[in-house]
Short mmCIF file of C-alpha atoms in Angstrom, two decimals:
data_model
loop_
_atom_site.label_atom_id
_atom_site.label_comp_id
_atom_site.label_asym_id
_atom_site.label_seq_id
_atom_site.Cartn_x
_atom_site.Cartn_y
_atom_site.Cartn_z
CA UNK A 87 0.00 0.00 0.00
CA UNK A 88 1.42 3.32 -0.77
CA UNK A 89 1.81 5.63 2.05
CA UNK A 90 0.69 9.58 1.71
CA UNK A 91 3.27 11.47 1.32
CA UNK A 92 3.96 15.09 2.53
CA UNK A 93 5.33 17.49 -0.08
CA UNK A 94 7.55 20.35 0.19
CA UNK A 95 10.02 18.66 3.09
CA UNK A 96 12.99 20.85 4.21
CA UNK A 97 15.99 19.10 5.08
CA UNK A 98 19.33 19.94 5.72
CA UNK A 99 21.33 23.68 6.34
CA UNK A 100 20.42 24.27 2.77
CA UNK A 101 16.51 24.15 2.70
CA UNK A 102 16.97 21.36 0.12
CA UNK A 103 13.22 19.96 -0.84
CA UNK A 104 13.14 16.49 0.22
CA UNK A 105 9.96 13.97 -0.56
CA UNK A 106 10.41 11.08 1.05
CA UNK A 107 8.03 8.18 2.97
CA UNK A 108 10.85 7.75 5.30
CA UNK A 109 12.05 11.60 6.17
CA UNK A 110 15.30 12.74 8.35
CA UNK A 111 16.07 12.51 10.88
CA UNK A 112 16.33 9.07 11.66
CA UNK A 113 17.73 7.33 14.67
CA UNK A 114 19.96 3.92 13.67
CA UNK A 115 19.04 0.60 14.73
CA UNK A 116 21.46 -0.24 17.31
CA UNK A 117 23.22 -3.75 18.56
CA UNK A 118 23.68 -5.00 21.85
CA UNK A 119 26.87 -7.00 23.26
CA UNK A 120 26.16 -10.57 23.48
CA UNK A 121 29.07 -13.15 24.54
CA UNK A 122 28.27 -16.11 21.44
CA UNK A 123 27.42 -15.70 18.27
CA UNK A 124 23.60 -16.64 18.63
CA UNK A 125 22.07 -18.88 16.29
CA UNK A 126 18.90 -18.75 13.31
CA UNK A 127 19.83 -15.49 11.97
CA UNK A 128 21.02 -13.09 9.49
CA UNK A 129 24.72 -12.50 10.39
CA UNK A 130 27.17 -9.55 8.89
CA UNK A 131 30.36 -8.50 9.62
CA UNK A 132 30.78 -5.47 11.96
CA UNK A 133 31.97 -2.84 10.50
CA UNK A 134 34.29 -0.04 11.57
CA UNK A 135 33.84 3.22 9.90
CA UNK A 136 30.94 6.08 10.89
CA UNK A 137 27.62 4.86 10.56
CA UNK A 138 25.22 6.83 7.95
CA UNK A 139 21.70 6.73 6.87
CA UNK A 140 21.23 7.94 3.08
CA UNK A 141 18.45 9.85 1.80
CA UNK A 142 18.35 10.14 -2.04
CA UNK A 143 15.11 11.98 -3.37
CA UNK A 144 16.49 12.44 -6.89
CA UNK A 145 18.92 14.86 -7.30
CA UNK A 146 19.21 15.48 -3.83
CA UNK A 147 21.08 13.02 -1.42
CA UNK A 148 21.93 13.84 2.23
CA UNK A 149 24.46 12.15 4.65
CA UNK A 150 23.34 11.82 8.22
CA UNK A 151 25.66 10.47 10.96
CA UNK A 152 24.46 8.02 13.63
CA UNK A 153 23.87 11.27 15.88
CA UNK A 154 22.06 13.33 13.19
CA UNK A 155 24.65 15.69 12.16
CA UNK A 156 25.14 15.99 8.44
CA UNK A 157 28.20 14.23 6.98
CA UNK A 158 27.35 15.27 3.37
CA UNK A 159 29.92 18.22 2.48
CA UNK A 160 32.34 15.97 4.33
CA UNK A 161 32.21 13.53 1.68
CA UNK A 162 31.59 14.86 -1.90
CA UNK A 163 32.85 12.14 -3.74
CA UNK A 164 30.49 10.06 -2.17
CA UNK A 165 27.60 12.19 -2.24
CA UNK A 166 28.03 11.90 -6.10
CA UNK A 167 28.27 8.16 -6.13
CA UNK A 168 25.21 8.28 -4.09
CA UNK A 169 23.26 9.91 -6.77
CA UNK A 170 24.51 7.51 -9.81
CA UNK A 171 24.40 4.53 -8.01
CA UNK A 172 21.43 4.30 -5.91
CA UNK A 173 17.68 4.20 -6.99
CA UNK A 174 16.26 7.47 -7.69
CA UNK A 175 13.95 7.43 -3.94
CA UNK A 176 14.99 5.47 -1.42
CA UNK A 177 16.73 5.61 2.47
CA UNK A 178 19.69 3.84 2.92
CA UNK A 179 21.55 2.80 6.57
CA UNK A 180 25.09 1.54 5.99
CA UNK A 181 28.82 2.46 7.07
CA UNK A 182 31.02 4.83 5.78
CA UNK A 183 34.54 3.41 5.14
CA UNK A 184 37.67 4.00 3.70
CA UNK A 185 39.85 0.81 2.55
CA UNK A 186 43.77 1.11 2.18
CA UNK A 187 46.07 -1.25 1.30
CA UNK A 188 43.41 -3.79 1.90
CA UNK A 189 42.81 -2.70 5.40
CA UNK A 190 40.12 -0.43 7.27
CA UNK A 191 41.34 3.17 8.10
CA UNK A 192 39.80 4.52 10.92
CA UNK A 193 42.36 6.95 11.29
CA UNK A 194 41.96 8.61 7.47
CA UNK A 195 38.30 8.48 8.10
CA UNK A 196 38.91 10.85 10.93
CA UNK A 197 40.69 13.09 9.04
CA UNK A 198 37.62 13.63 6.63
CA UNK A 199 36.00 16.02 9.15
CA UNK A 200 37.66 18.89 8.40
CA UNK A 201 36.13 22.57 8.56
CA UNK A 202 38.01 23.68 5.57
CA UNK A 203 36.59 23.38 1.76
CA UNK A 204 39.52 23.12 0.41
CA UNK A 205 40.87 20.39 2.46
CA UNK A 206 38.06 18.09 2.53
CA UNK A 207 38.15 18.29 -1.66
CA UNK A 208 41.98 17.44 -1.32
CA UNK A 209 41.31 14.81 0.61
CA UNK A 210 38.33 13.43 -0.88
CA UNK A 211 40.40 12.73 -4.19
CA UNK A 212 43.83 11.33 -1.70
CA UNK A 213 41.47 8.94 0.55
CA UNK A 214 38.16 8.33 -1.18
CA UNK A 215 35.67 7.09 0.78
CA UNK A 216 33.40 3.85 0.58
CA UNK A 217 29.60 3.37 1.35
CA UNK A 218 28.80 -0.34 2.57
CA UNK A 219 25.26 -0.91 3.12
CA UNK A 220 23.21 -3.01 4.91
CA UNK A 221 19.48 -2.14 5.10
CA UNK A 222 17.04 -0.06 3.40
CA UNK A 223 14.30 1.54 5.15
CA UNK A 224 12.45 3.29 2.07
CA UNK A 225 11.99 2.89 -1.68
CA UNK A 226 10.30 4.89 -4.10
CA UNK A 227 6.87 5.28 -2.28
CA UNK A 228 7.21 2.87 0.17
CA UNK A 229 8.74 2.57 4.10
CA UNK A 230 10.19 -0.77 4.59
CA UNK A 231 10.43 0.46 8.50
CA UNK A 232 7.87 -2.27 9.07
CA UNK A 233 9.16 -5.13 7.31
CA UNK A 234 10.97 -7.87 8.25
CA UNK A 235 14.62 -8.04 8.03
CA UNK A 236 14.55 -11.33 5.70
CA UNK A 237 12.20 -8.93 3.25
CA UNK A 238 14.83 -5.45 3.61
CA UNK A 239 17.65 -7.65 2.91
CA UNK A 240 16.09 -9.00 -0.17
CA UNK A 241 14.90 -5.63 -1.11
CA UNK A 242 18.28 -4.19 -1.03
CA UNK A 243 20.09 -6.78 -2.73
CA UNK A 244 18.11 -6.21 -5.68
CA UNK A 245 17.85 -2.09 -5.38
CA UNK A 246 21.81 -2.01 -5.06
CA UNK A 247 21.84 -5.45 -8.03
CA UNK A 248 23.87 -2.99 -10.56
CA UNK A 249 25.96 -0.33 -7.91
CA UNK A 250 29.37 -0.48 -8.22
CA UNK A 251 32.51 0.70 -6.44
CA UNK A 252 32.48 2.89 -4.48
CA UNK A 253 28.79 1.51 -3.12
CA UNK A 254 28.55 -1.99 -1.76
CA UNK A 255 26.21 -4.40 -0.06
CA UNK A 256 27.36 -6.11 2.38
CA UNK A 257 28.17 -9.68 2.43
CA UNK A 258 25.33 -11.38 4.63
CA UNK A 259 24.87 -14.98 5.54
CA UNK A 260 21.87 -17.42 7.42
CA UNK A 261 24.98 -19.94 7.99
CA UNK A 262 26.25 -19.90 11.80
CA UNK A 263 29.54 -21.95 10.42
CA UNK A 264 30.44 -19.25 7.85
CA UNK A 265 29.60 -16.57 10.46
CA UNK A 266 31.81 -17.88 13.12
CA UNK A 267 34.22 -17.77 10.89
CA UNK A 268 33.55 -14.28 9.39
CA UNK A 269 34.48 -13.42 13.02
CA UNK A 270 38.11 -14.67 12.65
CA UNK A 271 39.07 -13.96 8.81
CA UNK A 272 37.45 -10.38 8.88
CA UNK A 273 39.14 -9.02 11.93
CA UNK A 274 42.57 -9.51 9.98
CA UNK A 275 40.79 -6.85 7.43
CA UNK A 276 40.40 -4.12 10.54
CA UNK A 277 36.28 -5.42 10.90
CA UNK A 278 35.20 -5.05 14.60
CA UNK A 279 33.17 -8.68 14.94
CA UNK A 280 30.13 -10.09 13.56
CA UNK A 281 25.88 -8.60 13.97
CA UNK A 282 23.09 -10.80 14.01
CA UNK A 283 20.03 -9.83 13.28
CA UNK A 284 16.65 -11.92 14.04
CA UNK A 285 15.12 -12.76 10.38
CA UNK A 286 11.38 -11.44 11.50
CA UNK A 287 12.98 -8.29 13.05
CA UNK A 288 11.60 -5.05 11.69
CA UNK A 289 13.54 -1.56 11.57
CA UNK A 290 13.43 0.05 15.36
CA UNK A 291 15.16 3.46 15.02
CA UNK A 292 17.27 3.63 18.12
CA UNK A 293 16.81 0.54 19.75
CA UNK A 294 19.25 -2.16 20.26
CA UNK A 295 17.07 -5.11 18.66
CA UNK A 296 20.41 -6.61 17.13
CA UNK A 297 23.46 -8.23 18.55
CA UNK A 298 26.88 -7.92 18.56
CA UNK A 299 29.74 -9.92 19.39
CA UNK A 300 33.27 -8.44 19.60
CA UNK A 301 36.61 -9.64 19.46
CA UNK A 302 38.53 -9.10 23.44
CA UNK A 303 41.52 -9.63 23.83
CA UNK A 304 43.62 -8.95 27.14
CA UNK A 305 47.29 -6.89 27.37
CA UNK A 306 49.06 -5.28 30.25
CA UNK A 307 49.71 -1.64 30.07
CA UNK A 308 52.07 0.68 31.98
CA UNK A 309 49.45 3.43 33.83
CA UNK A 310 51.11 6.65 33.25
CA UNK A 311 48.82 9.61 33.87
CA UNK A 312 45.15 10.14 34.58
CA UNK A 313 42.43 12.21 33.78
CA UNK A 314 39.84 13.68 36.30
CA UNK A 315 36.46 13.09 35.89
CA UNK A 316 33.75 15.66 34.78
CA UNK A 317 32.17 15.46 38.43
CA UNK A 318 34.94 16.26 40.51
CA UNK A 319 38.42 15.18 42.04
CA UNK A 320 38.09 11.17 41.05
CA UNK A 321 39.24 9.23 38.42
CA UNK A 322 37.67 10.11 34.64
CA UNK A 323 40.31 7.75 32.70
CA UNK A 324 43.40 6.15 33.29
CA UNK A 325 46.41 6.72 30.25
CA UNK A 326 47.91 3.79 29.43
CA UNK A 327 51.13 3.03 27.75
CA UNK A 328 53.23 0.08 26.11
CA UNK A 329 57.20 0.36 25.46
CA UNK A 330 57.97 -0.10 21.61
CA UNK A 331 61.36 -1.80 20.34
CA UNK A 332 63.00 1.60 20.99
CA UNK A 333 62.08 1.26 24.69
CA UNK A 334 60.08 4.69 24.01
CA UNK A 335 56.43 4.69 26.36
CA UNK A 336 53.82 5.40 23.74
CA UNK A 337 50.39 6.20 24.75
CA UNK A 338 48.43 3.49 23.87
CA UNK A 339 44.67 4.21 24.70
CA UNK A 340 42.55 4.79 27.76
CA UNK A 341 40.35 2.88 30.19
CA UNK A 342 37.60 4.17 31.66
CA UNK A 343 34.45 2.30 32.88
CA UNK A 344 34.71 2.57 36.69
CA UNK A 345 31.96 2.79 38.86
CA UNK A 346 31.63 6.19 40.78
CA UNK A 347 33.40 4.54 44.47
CA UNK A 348 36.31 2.55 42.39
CA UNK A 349 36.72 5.99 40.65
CA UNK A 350 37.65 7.69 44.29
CA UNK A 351 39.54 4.80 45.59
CA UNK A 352 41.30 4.44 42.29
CA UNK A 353 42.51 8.09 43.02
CA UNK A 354 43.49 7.68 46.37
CA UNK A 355 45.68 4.66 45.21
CA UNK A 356 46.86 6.77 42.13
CA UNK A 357 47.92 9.47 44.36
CA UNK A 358 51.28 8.35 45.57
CA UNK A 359 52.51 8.15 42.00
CA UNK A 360 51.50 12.03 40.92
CA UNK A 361 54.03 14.21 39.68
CA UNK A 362 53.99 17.78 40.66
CA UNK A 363 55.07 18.97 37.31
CA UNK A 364 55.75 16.45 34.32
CA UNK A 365 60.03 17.20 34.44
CA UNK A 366 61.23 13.51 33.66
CA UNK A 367 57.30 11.51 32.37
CA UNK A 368 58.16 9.77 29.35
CA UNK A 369 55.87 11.92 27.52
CA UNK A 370 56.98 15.85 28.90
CA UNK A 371 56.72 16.89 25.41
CA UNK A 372 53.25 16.40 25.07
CA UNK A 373 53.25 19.75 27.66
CA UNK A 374 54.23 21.39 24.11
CA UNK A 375 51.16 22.30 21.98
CA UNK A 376 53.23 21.89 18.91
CA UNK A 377 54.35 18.31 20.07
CA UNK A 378 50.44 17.59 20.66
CA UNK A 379 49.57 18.62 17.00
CA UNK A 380 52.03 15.87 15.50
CA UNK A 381 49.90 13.29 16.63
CA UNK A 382 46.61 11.97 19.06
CA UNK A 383 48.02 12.24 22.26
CA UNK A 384 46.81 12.52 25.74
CA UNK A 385 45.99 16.59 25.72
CA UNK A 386 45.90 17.30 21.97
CA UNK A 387 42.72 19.02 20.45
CA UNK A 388 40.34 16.67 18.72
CA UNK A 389 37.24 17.74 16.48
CA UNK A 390 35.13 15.05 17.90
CA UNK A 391 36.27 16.09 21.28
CA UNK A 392 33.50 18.42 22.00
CA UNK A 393 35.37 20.87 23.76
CA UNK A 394 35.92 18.00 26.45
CA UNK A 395 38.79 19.22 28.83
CA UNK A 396 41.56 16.57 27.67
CA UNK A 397 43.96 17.90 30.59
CA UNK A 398 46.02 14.87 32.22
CA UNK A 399 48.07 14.21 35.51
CA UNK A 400 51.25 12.92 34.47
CA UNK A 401 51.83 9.71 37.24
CA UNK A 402 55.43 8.09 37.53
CA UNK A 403 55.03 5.05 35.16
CA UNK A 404 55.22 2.21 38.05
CA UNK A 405 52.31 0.89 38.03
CA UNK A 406 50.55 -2.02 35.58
CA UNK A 407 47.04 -3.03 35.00
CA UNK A 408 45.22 -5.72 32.25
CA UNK A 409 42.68 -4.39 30.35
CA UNK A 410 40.53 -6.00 28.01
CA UNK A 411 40.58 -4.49 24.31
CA UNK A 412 38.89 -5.61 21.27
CA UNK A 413 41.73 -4.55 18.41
CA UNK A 414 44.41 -2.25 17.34
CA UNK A 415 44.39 0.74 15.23
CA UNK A 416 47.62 1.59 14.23
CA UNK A 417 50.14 1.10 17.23
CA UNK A 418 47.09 2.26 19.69
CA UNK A 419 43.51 0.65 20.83
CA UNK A 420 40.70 1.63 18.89
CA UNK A 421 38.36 1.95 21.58
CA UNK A 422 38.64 2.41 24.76
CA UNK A 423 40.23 -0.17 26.88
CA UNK A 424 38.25 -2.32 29.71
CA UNK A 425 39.88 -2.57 33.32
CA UNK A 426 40.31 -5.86 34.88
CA UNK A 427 43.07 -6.28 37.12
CA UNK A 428 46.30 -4.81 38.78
CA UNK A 429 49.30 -6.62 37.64
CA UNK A 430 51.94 -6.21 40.86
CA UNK A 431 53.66 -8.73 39.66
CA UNK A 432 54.58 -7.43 36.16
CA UNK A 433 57.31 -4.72 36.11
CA UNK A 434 56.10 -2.04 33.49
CA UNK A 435 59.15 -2.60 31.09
CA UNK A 436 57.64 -5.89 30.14
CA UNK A 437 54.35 -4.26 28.92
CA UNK A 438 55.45 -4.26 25.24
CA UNK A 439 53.81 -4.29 22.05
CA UNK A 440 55.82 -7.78 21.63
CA UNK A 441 52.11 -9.20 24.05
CA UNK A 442 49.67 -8.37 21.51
CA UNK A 443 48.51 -10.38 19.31
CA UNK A 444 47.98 -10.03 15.47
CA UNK A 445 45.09 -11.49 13.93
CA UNK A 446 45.84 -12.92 10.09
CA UNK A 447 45.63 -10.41 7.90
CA UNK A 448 42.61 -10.71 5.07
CA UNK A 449 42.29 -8.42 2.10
CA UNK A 450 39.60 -6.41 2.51
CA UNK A 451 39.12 -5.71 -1.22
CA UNK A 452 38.11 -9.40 -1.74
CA UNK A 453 35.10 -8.61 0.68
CA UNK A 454 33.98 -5.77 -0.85
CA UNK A 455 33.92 -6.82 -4.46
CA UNK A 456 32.22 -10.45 -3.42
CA UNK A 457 29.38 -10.60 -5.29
#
């Protein structure tokens, strides 16, 4: 049954006309953590990029992030593909990715938001950016929102049948054996695990009606400075670091789930290791705001900070903990890191990189041109 439609839409800083049965904005459907792989469903890999729902109403296509913010001028290249690849009315939820050297790259995905023009054209034609997609929520006249997953997937396999790089469907599978082992071979490719979504499931902006499972993985990290948190004198994060073949500390990531006690006792145990000024840490030069500009560190300015006070206590590097982490970006975690223990009987020069472990690489150009 086609649904009534309301004309003249506004959308978007640029009062673009928009005529859609599914309009912006749109909340994602969201996944919950689950330990196993669960079984009788629709699994995909997890991808690691910035989530985006599409909205195409001919000539006009908008980008909107997972919060609502607009992504389009951020990715021009794409916004073209968008409009010569994808059927002339329809709403789109995928991931925005960019692939190098057969690899995810978080990090040049970062580097997309940029507030200058003339950078984001530069680097739309250095790093070019991918849109994977896997559901559709609205075609032609028609919201799928009430459909069935089985019946979205099959509707977007055949609305995306003739895109072409640099717009993909996901790979998507009803087999439990070839998801399990999606979850090993992808991870090699920078993927972040394996969703599952229930076959009768319809679309649920904002809920978490899927699942997720995650790879974790355990290291021990050196603790060498802390952040306060945003209510007062206790514990916000803890900065971790791991010693590199040069024996140099580099800041590795962050933990920070801690309930609001732990985060006071963690700062009474902390105390004993602060450092009045940060003469001798392993990272002083991070006190330099040209030093923090080179690269992410523990006080540099971020554009997805939010003006969040990124100040740090530098503590004397003494001290180790295990955390739990899920993979590596680069020589750092990509998200944050999970507490689990103190490690007094580890001495903090043995928290190397040499512990991690590296999952077997997979070329993630194979996955995206599987057809």
């Amino acid at each position: 049954m086609r649904e009534r439609r309301r004309a003249g839409r506004r959308y978007g800083p640029h009062n673009r006309h928009m005529d859609l049965p599914v309009m912006p904005p749109v909340k994602p459907m969201l996944a919950k953590p689950v330990a196993e792989i669960p079984a009788g469903m629709q699994y995909e890999a997890k991808w690691d990029g910035f989530r985006a729902i599409v909205f195409r109403d001919g000539g006009e296509v908008e980008i909107s992030s997972r919060s609502g913010k607009p992504l389009t001028r951020y990715f021009p290249e794409l916004a073209d593909a968008l409009r010569s690849q994808l059927p002339a009315r329809c709403v789109l939820d995928g991931e925005i990715v960019i692939a190098r050297r057969g690899q995810l790259d978080f990090e040049a995905l970062l580097e997309r938001i940029h507030p200058a023009e003339s950078r984001v054209r530069q680097l739309a034609a250095s790093t070019p950016a991918s849109f994977a997609a896997f559901d559709i929520l609205a075609l032609d006249d028609r919201s799928l929102l009430s459909e069935p997953q089985r019946r979205r997937r099959a509707a977007l396999t055949e609305a995306l049948a003739d895109a072409a790089d640099p717009v993909f469907t996901v790979p998507a599978t009803h087999d439990l054996a070839v998801a399990r082992r999606w979850f090993e071979e992808y991870e090699g490719a920078g993927l972040d695990g394996v969703v599952a979504k229930p076959l009768d499931l319809p679309y649920r902006p904002g809920e978490r009606a899927m699942a997720k499972v995650k790879h974790e993985r355990t290291a021990d990290c050196v603790v060498a400075g802390v952040r306060r948190h945003k209510s007062g004198p206790v514990v916000g994060s803890l900065l971790l670091g791991l010693y590199d073949d040069s024996r140099t500390l580099l800041h590795v990531g962050v933990c920070s789930s801690f309930p609001m006690r732990r985060r006071a006792e963690l700062m009474a145990e902390l105390e004993p290791l602060r450092m009045e000024t940060i003469e001798g840490h392993p990272w002083a030069d991070w006190a330099e705001e040209e030093a923090r500009a080179a690269g992410r560190m523990p006080g540099a300015p971020s554009r997805w900070s939010g003006g969040k006070d990124l100040s740090w206590t530098p503590l004397r590097p003494e001290r180790v903990c295990e955390v739990a982490y899920d993979h590596m970006q680069g020589d750092r975690f990509r998200h944050i890191a999970q507490f689990r223990r103190w490690r007094p009987d580890r001495r903090p020069d043995e928290c190397t990189y040499a512990q991690l472990e590296e999952p077997v690489r997979y070329d993630l150009d194979a996955l995206l041109h599987r057809r």
